[in-house]
Amino acid sequence: MGVLAGILLGRRRRPNTQVYDQIDREKLPAHVAVIMDGNGRWAKQRGLPRSAGHRAGVERVRTIIRMSSDLGIRYLTLYAFSTENWKRPADEVSTLMSLLVEYLTKELPELHEKGVRIRTLGDITALPEDVQAEIARAVETTRNNTGLTVNMAINYGGRQELVAVVRRALTEGVPPEKVDEAWISSALQTAGEPDPDLMIRTSGEMRISNFLLYQLAYAELYFTDTYWPDFDEAEYAKALVDFAGRDRRFGGV
Ligand code: FPP
C-alpha cells in the first residue's frame, strides 16, 4: 500500500473497538506527555525524504489527539519542536513549521467541535509570524473549551522553562520562603495542570531530551521501538494498558 493511500485510509478509519476494549477506563492517566521520535528513520527505511516522515507523523498526531479525546484523557502534551531542533537544516525546520500551520488550519474546526483546548509551551515569539498567528488563532478559538487540553510544546526546553521561573522569582522579589513546590508549579508554563502521569517516547531512544524536566518527576516512563509514524491506535492502547498495570508509589511503600 502506498504511503498516501495508507494515510488516506488511516484518516477515514472508524475507532477500532477491539483496541478500545483492552483499556481499563478506571486506570487512565490524567495527563500523557509524548516525545514523538523517529520520523526521520521511518522515512529513511522507506527511501523517502525526512519531510515524508514528518508528514506521516502528523497523521499520528491526529490519531493520538482523537483517541485521547475519545477516552476522556484530560491533558496531552506533545513535543513538536525543541529549542535544540533549530540546529536542523533550514529546509527541515521550515517543513516542520509548515506542517504545524497546515495541521492547525485544517484541523481547528474539528478540534473545536470536539471541545479540545489548544495551548502552547515554549517561546513561540521566536517562530515565523505566520506560524505565531495560526497558533494564536487556535489558542484563542479553543480557549474556553472544556474537553481534552492539548499542550503543543514548540520551541520548548525544560531547562529554559526553569531558568524563566528562577528569573521571575528574582525579578518579582518573591521572598525565599514563598518559593515552594506549589509556587514553582504555578510559575511553570503548565500552571494549573496536573503533572504528566505517563511519558511516552517512541523510536527506541531512552532519554528525556530536555522535556518537562520538573513536571516528569513521578511520571511513568514508557519507551517503545516503534517509530512515531507507526504509533497507531493499537500502539497507544498498548502504552495505556502498560500504564494501568504500573504500581505507582510516589516514593511511598
Ligand atoms: C522527531 O523525529 C520528530 C520531530 C522533531 C518533530 C515532531 C513533529 C511532528 C510529528 C509533526 C508536526 C507536529 C504537529 C503537532 C502537527 P526525528 O526527525 O528526530 O526522527 P529521527 O530521530 O528518526 O531522525
Coordinates of N, CA and C and ligand atoms in Angstrom, one line a residue, residues 36-42 50 54 57-58 61 78-81 85 88 92 96 99-100 103 152 203 205 227-228, ligand 1:
M36 N 7.6 12.6 20.3 CA 7.2 11.9 19.0 C 8.5 11.8 18.2
D37 N 9.2 10.6 18.4 CA 10.5 10.5 17.8 C 10.5 9.4 16.7
G38 N 11.4 9.6 15.7 CA 11.6 8.5 14.7 C 11.0 8.8 13.3
N39 N 10.6 10.0 13.1 CA 10.0 10.4 11.8 C 11.1 10.2 10.7
G40 N 12.3 10.7 11.0 CA 13.4 10.6 10.0 C 13.7 9.2 9.7
R41 N 13.9 8.4 10.7 CA 14.3 7.0 10.5 C 13.2 6.2 9.7
W42 N 12.0 6.5 10.1 CA 10.8 5.9 9.4 C 10.9 6.2 7.9
R50 N 13.0 13.0 4.6 CA 12.6 13.2 6.0 C 11.3 13.9 6.1
H54 N 7.9 13.3 8.6 CA 7.2 14.3 9.4 C 5.7 14.4 9.0
G57 N 4.0 11.6 10.4 CA 4.0 11.9 11.9 C 2.7 12.7 12.2
V58 N 2.4 13.6 11.4 CA 1.2 14.5 11.6 C 0.0 13.6 11.7
V61 N -0.3 12.4 15.0 CA -0.8 13.5 15.9 C -2.3 13.5 15.9
L78 N 2.4 17.3 23.6 CA 3.2 16.8 22.5 C 4.4 17.6 22.2
Y79 N 5.5 17.0 22.2 CA 6.8 17.7 21.9 C 7.0 17.8 20.4
A80 N 6.5 19.0 19.9 CA 6.5 19.1 18.4 C 7.8 19.7 17.9
F81 N 8.5 20.6 18.8 CA 9.7 21.2 18.3 C 10.5 21.7 19.5
N85 N 16.0 21.9 18.2 CA 15.6 21.5 16.8 C 16.0 22.6 15.8
R88 N 18.7 21.8 13.1 CA 18.4 21.0 11.9 C 18.5 21.9 10.6
E92 N 14.4 21.6 6.7 CA 13.6 20.7 7.6 C 12.8 21.5 8.6
L96 N 8.7 21.6 9.1 CA 8.0 21.3 10.4 C 7.1 22.5 10.7
L99 N 4.1 22.3 8.4 CA 3.2 21.2 8.8 C 2.3 21.6 9.9
L100 N 2.9 22.3 10.8 CA 2.2 22.8 12.0 C 1.1 23.7 11.6
Y103 N -1.6 21.7 9.7 CA -2.3 20.9 10.7 C -3.4 21.8 11.4
M152 N 0.9 22.0 23.0 CA 1.9 21.8 21.9 C 3.2 22.4 22.4
S203 N 10.5 5.3 19.1 CA 11.7 5.1 18.3 C 12.9 4.5 19.0
E205 N 14.7 5.5 21.6 CA 15.6 6.3 22.4 C 15.1 6.4 23.8
Y227 N 8.6 3.5 15.6 CA 8.8 4.9 15.1 C 7.4 5.7 15.2
W228 N 7.5 7.0 15.4 CA 6.3 7.8 15.6 C 5.3 7.6 14.5
Ligands
FPP1 C1 11.2 13.5 15.8 O1 11.6 12.8 14.7 C2 10.2 14.4 15.5 C3 10.2 15.8 15.5 C4 11.5 16.6 15.7 C5 9.1 16.6 15.2 C6 7.7 16.1 15.6 C7 6.8 16.7 14.7 C8 5.7 16.2 14.1 C9 5.2 14.8 14.4 C10 4.9 17.0 13.1 C11 4.5 18.4 13.4 C12 3.7 18.5 14.7 C13 2.4 18.8 14.8 C14 2.0 19.0 16.3 C15 1.4 19.0 13.8 P1 13.1 12.9 14.1 O2 13.1 13.8 12.9 O3 14.0 13.3 15.2 O4 13.4 11.4 13.7 P2 14.8 10.7 13.7 O5 15.3 10.7 15.1 O6 14.4 9.3 13.2 O7 15.6 11.4 12.7

